[in-house]
Amino acid sequence: MSSPPSSQSSSPSPGGSRRVPEWAGRNYTLLTGAAVITNLGSHGALIATAFAVIQAGGSAGDVGLVAAARTLPLVLFLLIGGAVADRIPRHRVMVAANALNCLSQAVFAVLVLAGDPKLWQMMLLTALCGTGTAFFNPAAEGMLMASVSGPQATRAFAVFRMAMNGAGVGGAALGGAMVALLGPGWVLAVDAAAFAVAGALRAFLDVGHIAERAPGGGLLTDLREGWVEFRSRPWLWSIVLQFAVVMAVVGAAEAVYGPLVALERLGGAAPWGVALAFFGLGTIGGAVLMMFWKPRRLLLAGTLCVFPLALPSAGLAVPLPVWGLCAVMFVSGVAIEVFGVSWMTTMHQEIPEEKFSRVSAYDWFGSLSMLPLATAVAGPVESAIGRTSALWGCAALVIVVTAAVLLVPDVRRMTRKPHAVHTPGTAPDLTKPSPANSSPANSSPAGV
């Protein structure tokens, strides 16, 4: 059996100092490296997919249909994916999901390079990719949380998210350049290769320190147990309800209204792309901040940082000049990352290891549930009340639901525990040596 993460992460160098931080064990390193690779490929592939549809003669509506084909199975299969990931070894679920994503993107790339992809083919292949993501995300988040423990968990999550967000920014920039130079087909091929490499890395994850689950009921029983765990924690379901609204209105503002405002008032797509890049830079800045700041009241600090997510919608409603919009996008990026790291730390300390993936699935499902509807009704709402009023409404909803969550006592009072509480089946403390058999990637929905 391979060595546990703790023994690998704490090996001293010849000079007496550690080669790597004590929390950066084998599993954590593999998960972070694989997440960087897949984010580099996937963010470029999102751009390539839209241009592949347009290149094939598709309209803006066709681009929306292909995007919806990815989102729908992602929402539909999340709960099943979470139950499966808590039933069988999570790394197997992750590798299988990566294999499905690799295959679907490879076929997509071949069709685009051949020059005549059909709309139904592109929708089917993106739907397969969304299905793989639905199974992958809960397993990946559970695996990441099980690979980190001890007082340095917040720093570990911050570094992971910084690496992932940095790869996303770089992947979008690189993907856009490659689409312009080589065409979307080659970018999709690179994404397929990235999934293959990441899946190979994840196959080497060590699950020897995670206790096997005792035989239990079927899939429905597992889902019911996850639901009981979810609904028994007011801080958990109240924040998930909050983010169902926040993600819906922010998604509608940035996916539907933002490009239109940029086209009509800011000078086109290029300034909007710069503003989105500043949001990405803000997420990196927020992750760096959370490497050093450890707020005692985790959820209070995180929830207060949701208020700035109203700024981009308000900035588009004014509208602010490009430099002003870039500033508010950067601030909102920092803020959401503070929330994200605080949320992952809270989940890590409060949720039993054997239920990580199922609870994560309910988190993802609830947070994403209203997003397709919001983007679908954004156009009719604009026609009914005007774009400016719709954007101010988006900003107001973020403020109202966030203020409402602060009324939940546990959200205000939840405090950081000085040391992780370990029960049978939870992850070992990576700051101390432990035997191999001793008894998660992303926190808030973002993708691991």
Coordinates of C-alpha atoms in Angstrom, one line a residue:
M1 CA 0.0 0.0 0.0
S2 CA 1.3 3.5 -0.8
S3 CA 2.4 5.8 1.9
P4 CA -0.3 8.1 3.4
P5 CA -0.4 11.7 2.5
S6 CA 0.7 12.8 5.9
S7 CA 4.0 11.0 5.8
Q8 CA 4.8 12.2 2.3
S9 CA 3.9 15.8 3.1
S10 CA 6.0 16.1 6.2
S11 CA 9.3 14.7 4.9
P12 CA 12.1 17.0 5.9
S13 CA 14.7 18.2 3.3
P14 CA 18.4 17.5 4.0
G15 CA 18.8 21.0 5.4
G16 CA 16.1 20.3 8.0
S17 CA 13.3 22.3 6.4
R18 CA 10.3 20.9 4.7
R19 CA 10.4 20.6 0.9
V20 CA 6.6 21.3 0.7
P21 CA 4.0 22.6 3.1
E22 CA 2.8 20.1 5.6
W23 CA -0.7 20.2 4.2
A24 CA 0.4 19.5 0.6
G25 CA 0.2 15.7 0.7
R26 CA 0.2 13.3 -2.3
N27 CA -3.6 13.4 -2.8
Y28 CA -3.8 17.2 -2.5
T29 CA -0.9 17.6 -5.0
L30 CA -2.5 15.2 -7.5
L31 CA -5.9 16.8 -7.2
T32 CA -4.5 20.4 -7.6
G33 CA -2.3 19.4 -10.6
A34 CA -5.2 17.6 -12.3
A35 CA -7.6 20.6 -11.6
V36 CA -5.1 23.0 -13.2
I37 CA -4.9 20.8 -16.3
T38 CA -8.6 20.4 -16.8
N39 CA -9.3 24.1 -16.1
L40 CA -6.8 25.1 -18.7
G41 CA -8.6 22.9 -21.3
S42 CA -12.2 23.5 -20.3
H43 CA -12.2 27.3 -20.2
G44 CA -10.8 27.4 -23.7
A45 CA -13.2 24.7 -24.8
L46 CA -16.2 26.8 -23.7
I47 CA -15.1 29.5 -26.1
A48 CA -14.3 27.0 -28.8
T49 CA -17.8 25.4 -28.5
A50 CA -19.6 28.7 -29.1
F51 CA -17.4 29.4 -32.2
A52 CA -17.8 25.9 -33.4
V53 CA -21.6 26.3 -33.5
I54 CA -21.2 29.7 -35.3
Q55 CA -18.7 28.3 -37.7
A56 CA -21.1 25.6 -38.6
G57 CA -23.7 28.2 -39.6
G58 CA -25.6 28.3 -36.2
S59 CA -27.3 31.3 -34.8
A60 CA -27.2 32.9 -31.4
G61 CA -30.2 30.7 -30.5
D62 CA -28.2 27.6 -31.5
V63 CA -25.4 28.6 -29.3
G64 CA -27.9 28.9 -26.4
L65 CA -29.3 25.4 -27.2
V66 CA -25.8 23.8 -27.1
A67 CA -25.1 25.6 -23.8
A68 CA -28.5 24.4 -22.4
A69 CA -27.7 20.9 -23.5
R70 CA -24.7 20.9 -21.2
T71 CA -26.5 22.5 -18.2
L72 CA -29.6 20.3 -18.2
P73 CA -27.9 16.9 -17.5
L74 CA -25.6 18.7 -15.1
V75 CA -28.5 19.6 -12.9
L76 CA -30.5 16.4 -13.5
F77 CA -27.7 14.0 -12.5
L78 CA -26.0 15.9 -9.7
L79 CA -27.9 14.1 -6.9
I80 CA -27.3 10.7 -8.3
G81 CA -23.6 11.6 -8.8
G82 CA -23.3 12.6 -5.2
A83 CA -24.9 9.3 -4.0
V84 CA -22.6 7.2 -6.3
A85 CA -19.5 9.1 -5.1
D86 CA -20.3 8.2 -1.4
R87 CA -21.0 4.6 -2.3
I88 CA -17.9 3.6 -4.3
P89 CA -14.4 5.0 -4.2
R90 CA -14.5 8.6 -5.3
H91 CA -11.4 8.5 -7.4
R92 CA -13.0 5.8 -9.6
V93 CA -16.0 8.0 -10.2
M94 CA -13.7 10.9 -11.1
V95 CA -11.6 8.8 -13.5
A96 CA -14.7 7.4 -15.2
A97 CA -16.2 10.9 -15.5
N98 CA -12.9 12.2 -17.0
A99 CA -13.0 9.3 -19.5
L100 CA -16.5 10.3 -20.6
N101 CA -15.5 13.9 -21.0
C102 CA -12.4 13.0 -22.9
L103 CA -14.4 10.8 -25.3
S104 CA -17.1 13.3 -25.9
Q105 CA -14.7 16.2 -26.5
A106 CA -12.5 14.0 -28.8
V107 CA -15.5 13.1 -31.0
F108 CA -16.7 16.8 -31.0
A109 CA -13.2 17.8 -32.1
V110 CA -13.2 15.3 -35.0
L111 CA -16.6 16.4 -36.2
V112 CA -15.5 20.1 -36.1
L113 CA -12.2 19.4 -37.9
A114 CA -14.1 17.3 -40.5
G115 CA -16.0 20.5 -41.2
D116 CA -19.7 19.6 -41.0
P117 CA -21.0 19.0 -37.4
K118 CA -24.8 18.9 -37.0
L119 CA -26.6 20.8 -34.3
W120 CA -28.0 17.7 -32.8
Q121 CA -24.6 16.1 -32.7
M122 CA -23.1 19.1 -30.9
M123 CA -26.0 19.1 -28.4
L124 CA -25.6 15.4 -27.7
L125 CA -21.9 15.6 -27.2
T126 CA -22.1 18.6 -24.8
A127 CA -24.9 16.8 -23.0
L128 CA -22.5 13.9 -22.4
C129 CA -19.9 16.3 -21.2
G130 CA -22.4 17.8 -18.7
T131 CA -23.4 14.3 -17.5
G132 CA -19.7 13.6 -16.8
T133 CA -19.4 16.8 -14.9
A134 CA -22.5 16.0 -12.8
F135 CA -20.8 12.8 -11.6
F136 CA -17.4 14.4 -11.3
N137 CA -18.1 17.5 -9.2
P138 CA -19.5 15.9 -6.0
A139 CA -16.8 13.2 -6.1
A140 CA -14.0 15.7 -6.6
E141 CA -15.2 18.0 -3.8
G142 CA -15.5 15.0 -1.4
M143 CA -12.1 13.8 -2.4
L144 CA -10.5 17.2 -1.9
M145 CA -12.0 17.6 1.5
A146 CA -10.9 14.1 2.5
S147 CA -7.3 15.0 1.5
V148 CA -7.0 18.0 3.8
S149 CA -7.2 18.2 7.6
G150 CA -5.7 20.1 10.6
P151 CA -5.4 23.8 11.3
Q152 CA -4.0 24.5 7.8
A153 CA -7.2 23.5 5.9
T154 CA -8.2 27.1 5.0
R155 CA -4.8 27.8 3.5
A156 CA -4.9 24.5 1.5
F157 CA -8.3 25.3 0.1
A158 CA -7.2 28.9 -0.7
V159 CA -4.1 27.6 -2.6
F160 CA -6.2 25.0 -4.5
R161 CA -8.8 27.7 -5.6
M162 CA -6.0 30.1 -6.5
A163 CA -4.4 27.5 -8.8
M164 CA -7.8 26.5 -10.3
N165 CA -8.9 30.1 -10.9
G166 CA -5.5 31.1 -12.3
A167 CA -5.7 28.2 -14.7
G168 CA -9.2 29.3 -15.7
V169 CA -8.1 32.8 -16.6
G170 CA -5.1 31.5 -18.5
G171 CA -7.2 28.8 -20.2
A172 CA -9.7 31.4 -21.4
A173 CA -7.0 33.6 -22.8
L174 CA -5.0 30.8 -24.4
G175 CA -8.2 29.2 -25.8
G176 CA -9.3 32.4 -27.4
A177 CA -6.0 32.9 -29.0
M178 CA -5.9 29.3 -30.3
V179 CA -9.5 29.6 -31.7
A180 CA -8.3 32.6 -33.7
L181 CA -5.1 31.0 -34.9
L182 CA -6.0 27.3 -35.3
G183 CA -9.8 27.1 -35.1
P184 CA -12.2 25.6 -32.5
G185 CA -11.6 22.0 -33.5
W186 CA -8.0 22.0 -32.2
V187 CA -9.0 23.6 -29.0
L188 CA -11.6 20.9 -28.4
A189 CA -8.9 18.3 -29.1
V190 CA -6.6 19.9 -26.5
D191 CA -9.4 19.8 -24.0
A192 CA -9.9 16.1 -24.7
A193 CA -6.2 15.5 -24.1
A194 CA -6.3 17.5 -20.9
F195 CA -9.1 15.2 -19.6
A196 CA -7.0 12.2 -20.5
V197 CA -4.0 13.5 -18.6
A198 CA -6.0 14.6 -15.6
G199 CA -7.8 11.3 -15.4
A200 CA -4.5 9.5 -15.4
L201 CA -3.3 11.6 -12.5
R202 CA -6.5 11.0 -10.5
A203 CA -6.1 7.2 -11.0
F204 CA -3.1 7.4 -8.6
L205 CA -5.0 8.9 -5.8
D206 CA -4.6 7.0 -2.5
V207 CA -7.8 6.1 -0.8
G208 CA -6.3 3.7 1.7
H209 CA -6.8 6.1 4.6
I210 CA -10.5 6.4 4.0
A211 CA -12.6 3.8 5.8
E212 CA -14.8 1.6 3.6
R213 CA -18.5 2.3 4.0
A214 CA -20.5 -0.3 5.8
P215 CA -23.1 -2.1 3.6
G216 CA -26.3 -0.1 3.6
G217 CA -29.5 0.4 1.5
G218 CA -29.8 1.3 -2.1
L219 CA -29.3 4.5 -4.0
L220 CA -32.6 6.0 -2.8
T221 CA -31.6 5.3 0.8
D222 CA -28.3 7.1 0.2
L223 CA -30.1 10.1 -1.3
R224 CA -32.5 10.2 1.7
E225 CA -29.6 10.1 4.1
G226 CA -27.9 13.0 2.3
W227 CA -31.2 15.0 2.4
V228 CA -31.5 14.4 6.1
E229 CA -28.0 15.7 6.6
F230 CA -28.7 18.7 4.4
R231 CA -32.0 19.8 5.9
S232 CA -30.8 19.3 9.5
R233 CA -28.4 22.2 9.2
P234 CA -30.1 25.6 8.9
W235 CA -26.9 27.4 8.0
L236 CA -26.4 24.9 5.1
W237 CA -29.8 25.0 3.4
S238 CA -30.3 28.7 4.0
I239 CA -27.1 29.6 2.2
V240 CA -27.9 27.2 -0.6
L241 CA -31.3 28.9 -1.0
Q242 CA -29.5 32.2 -1.0
F243 CA -27.2 31.1 -3.8
A244 CA -30.0 29.7 -5.9
V245 CA -31.1 33.3 -6.2
V246 CA -27.7 34.9 -6.3
M247 CA -26.3 32.6 -9.0
A248 CA -29.5 33.0 -11.0
V249 CA -29.5 36.8 -11.1
V250 CA -25.8 37.2 -11.5
G251 CA -25.8 34.6 -14.3
A252 CA -28.6 36.4 -16.1
A253 CA -26.8 39.8 -15.7
E254 CA -23.5 38.6 -16.9
A255 CA -24.5 36.1 -19.6
V256 CA -27.4 38.0 -21.1
Y257 CA -27.4 41.7 -20.2
G258 CA -23.6 42.2 -19.9
P259 CA -22.7 41.5 -23.5
L260 CA -25.6 43.7 -24.7
V261 CA -24.6 46.6 -22.6
A262 CA -21.0 46.2 -23.7
L263 CA -22.1 46.1 -27.4
E264 CA -24.3 49.2 -27.1
R265 CA -22.5 51.4 -24.5
L266 CA -19.0 50.2 -23.9
G267 CA -17.5 49.6 -27.3
G268 CA -18.1 45.9 -28.0
A269 CA -16.9 42.5 -26.9
A270 CA -13.3 43.4 -26.2
P271 CA -14.1 45.7 -23.2
W272 CA -16.5 43.1 -21.8
G273 CA -13.8 40.5 -22.1
V274 CA -11.4 42.7 -20.2
A275 CA -14.0 43.2 -17.4
L276 CA -14.5 39.4 -17.1
A277 CA -10.7 39.0 -16.9
F278 CA -10.6 41.4 -14.0
F279 CA -13.2 39.3 -12.2
G280 CA -10.8 36.3 -12.7
L281 CA -7.9 38.3 -11.3
G282 CA -10.1 39.2 -8.4
T283 CA -10.7 35.6 -7.5
I284 CA -6.9 35.0 -7.5
G285 CA -6.5 38.0 -5.3
G286 CA -9.2 36.7 -2.9
A287 CA -7.5 33.3 -2.7
V288 CA -4.2 34.9 -1.9
L289 CA -5.9 36.9 0.9
M290 CA -7.4 33.8 2.4
M291 CA -4.0 32.1 2.6
F292 CA -3.2 34.5 5.4
W293 CA -6.5 35.6 6.8
K294 CA -8.4 33.2 9.0
P295 CA -11.7 34.8 10.1
R296 CA -13.0 33.3 13.3
R297 CA -16.6 33.6 12.3
L298 CA -16.4 31.8 9.0
L299 CA -19.9 32.1 7.7
L300 CA -20.4 35.6 8.8
A301 CA -17.3 36.8 7.0
G302 CA -18.2 34.8 3.9
T303 CA -21.8 36.0 3.8
L304 CA -20.9 39.6 4.2
C305 CA -18.7 39.2 1.2
V306 CA -21.7 38.2 -0.9
F307 CA -23.0 41.7 -0.8
P308 CA -20.4 43.0 -3.4
L309 CA -21.8 40.5 -5.9
A310 CA -24.5 43.2 -6.5
L311 CA -21.9 45.6 -7.8
P312 CA -21.5 44.2 -11.4
S313 CA -25.3 44.4 -12.0
A314 CA -25.4 47.9 -10.6
G315 CA -22.4 48.9 -12.7
L316 CA -24.0 47.6 -15.9
A317 CA -27.3 49.5 -15.0
V318 CA -25.5 52.9 -14.7
P319 CA -23.6 51.9 -16.9
L320 CA -20.1 52.6 -15.6
P321 CA -17.2 53.3 -18.0
V322 CA -15.0 50.3 -18.7
W323 CA -12.4 51.1 -16.0
G324 CA -15.2 51.4 -13.4
L325 CA -16.7 48.1 -14.5
C326 CA -13.3 46.5 -14.3
A327 CA -12.9 47.8 -10.7
V328 CA -16.3 46.4 -9.5
M329 CA -15.7 43.1 -11.3
F330 CA -12.3 42.8 -9.5
V331 CA -13.9 43.6 -6.1
S332 CA -16.7 41.0 -6.7
G333 CA -14.0 38.4 -7.7
V334 CA -12.1 39.0 -4.4
A335 CA -15.4 38.8 -2.4
I336 CA -16.7 35.6 -3.9
E337 CA -13.4 33.9 -3.3
V338 CA -13.4 34.9 0.4
F339 CA -16.9 33.3 0.6
G340 CA -15.7 30.2 -1.3
V341 CA -12.8 29.4 0.9
S342 CA -14.9 30.1 4.1
W343 CA -17.6 27.8 2.7
M344 CA -15.2 25.0 2.0
T345 CA -13.7 25.3 5.4
T346 CA -17.1 25.2 7.1
M347 CA -18.2 22.2 5.1
H348 CA -14.9 20.5 5.9
Q349 CA -15.3 20.9 9.7
E350 CA -19.0 20.3 10.0
I351 CA -19.9 17.5 7.5
P352 CA -19.0 13.8 8.2
E353 CA -16.5 12.5 5.6
E354 CA -18.7 9.6 4.5
K355 CA -21.4 12.1 3.5
F356 CA -19.2 14.8 1.8
S357 CA -20.3 14.0 -1.7
R358 CA -24.0 13.7 -1.1
V359 CA -24.2 16.9 0.8
S360 CA -22.0 18.6 -1.9
A361 CA -24.4 17.3 -4.5
Y362 CA -27.4 18.9 -2.7
D363 CA -25.3 22.1 -2.5
W364 CA -24.6 22.1 -6.2
F365 CA -28.1 21.1 -7.2
G366 CA -29.8 23.8 -5.1
S367 CA -27.3 26.5 -6.1
L368 CA -27.7 25.8 -9.9
S369 CA -31.4 25.0 -9.9
M370 CA -32.7 28.5 -10.9
L371 CA -29.9 29.4 -13.3
P372 CA -31.4 27.9 -16.5
L373 CA -34.8 29.6 -15.8
A374 CA -33.2 32.9 -15.0
T375 CA -31.3 33.0 -18.3
A376 CA -34.4 31.9 -20.2
V377 CA -36.6 34.7 -18.8
A378 CA -34.0 37.4 -18.9
G379 CA -35.1 38.5 -22.4
P380 CA -38.8 38.6 -21.6
V381 CA -38.1 40.5 -18.3
E382 CA -36.1 43.1 -20.2
S383 CA -38.9 43.5 -22.7
A384 CA -41.4 44.0 -19.9
I385 CA -39.5 46.4 -17.6
G386 CA -36.4 47.5 -19.5
R387 CA -32.8 46.4 -19.2
T388 CA -31.8 49.1 -16.7
S389 CA -34.7 48.2 -14.3
A390 CA -33.9 44.5 -14.7
L391 CA -30.3 45.0 -13.8
W392 CA -31.2 47.1 -10.7
G393 CA -33.6 44.3 -9.8
C394 CA -30.7 41.8 -10.0
A395 CA -28.6 43.9 -7.7
A396 CA -31.5 44.4 -5.2
L397 CA -32.2 40.6 -5.1
V398 CA -28.6 39.9 -4.2
I399 CA -28.7 42.4 -1.3
V400 CA -32.2 41.2 0.0
V401 CA -31.4 37.4 0.0
T402 CA -28.0 38.0 1.6
A403 CA -29.4 40.2 4.3
A404 CA -32.1 37.5 5.0
V405 CA -29.4 34.8 5.5
L406 CA -27.8 36.9 8.2
L407 CA -31.0 36.4 10.2
V408 CA -30.1 32.7 10.6
P409 CA -28.3 32.4 14.0
D410 CA -25.9 29.7 12.9
V411 CA -24.7 31.9 10.0
R412 CA -23.8 34.7 12.4
R413 CA -22.3 32.5 15.2
M414 CA -20.5 29.6 13.4
T415 CA -16.9 29.7 14.5
R416 CA -13.7 28.2 13.3
K417 CA -12.6 25.2 15.4
P418 CA -9.0 25.4 16.5
H419 CA -8.4 21.8 15.4
A420 CA -10.3 19.5 13.1
V421 CA -12.6 17.1 14.9
H422 CA -12.0 13.5 13.7
T423 CA -14.4 10.7 13.9
P424 CA -14.0 7.2 12.5
G425 CA -13.9 7.4 8.7
T426 CA -12.7 11.0 8.5
A427 CA -9.5 12.2 7.0
P428 CA -6.3 11.9 9.1
D429 CA -4.6 15.0 10.4
L430 CA -2.0 15.7 7.8
T431 CA 0.1 17.6 10.3
K432 CA 1.0 14.4 12.2
P433 CA 2.3 11.0 11.1
S434 CA -0.4 8.4 10.8
P435 CA -0.6 4.7 9.7
A436 CA -1.8 4.0 6.2
N437 CA -5.1 2.6 7.4
S438 CA -6.0 5.2 9.9
S439 CA -9.3 6.2 10.4
P440 CA -12.7 17.5 -0.5
A441 CA -12.9 20.5 -5.7
N442 CA -14.2 23.4 -5.2
S443 CA -16.4 24.5 -2.4
S444 CA -19.2 26.6 -3.5
P445 CA -20.2 25.4 -7.0
A446 CA -17.3 26.3 -9.3
G447 CA -15.9 23.0 -10.7
V448 CA -12.8 21.1 -9.6

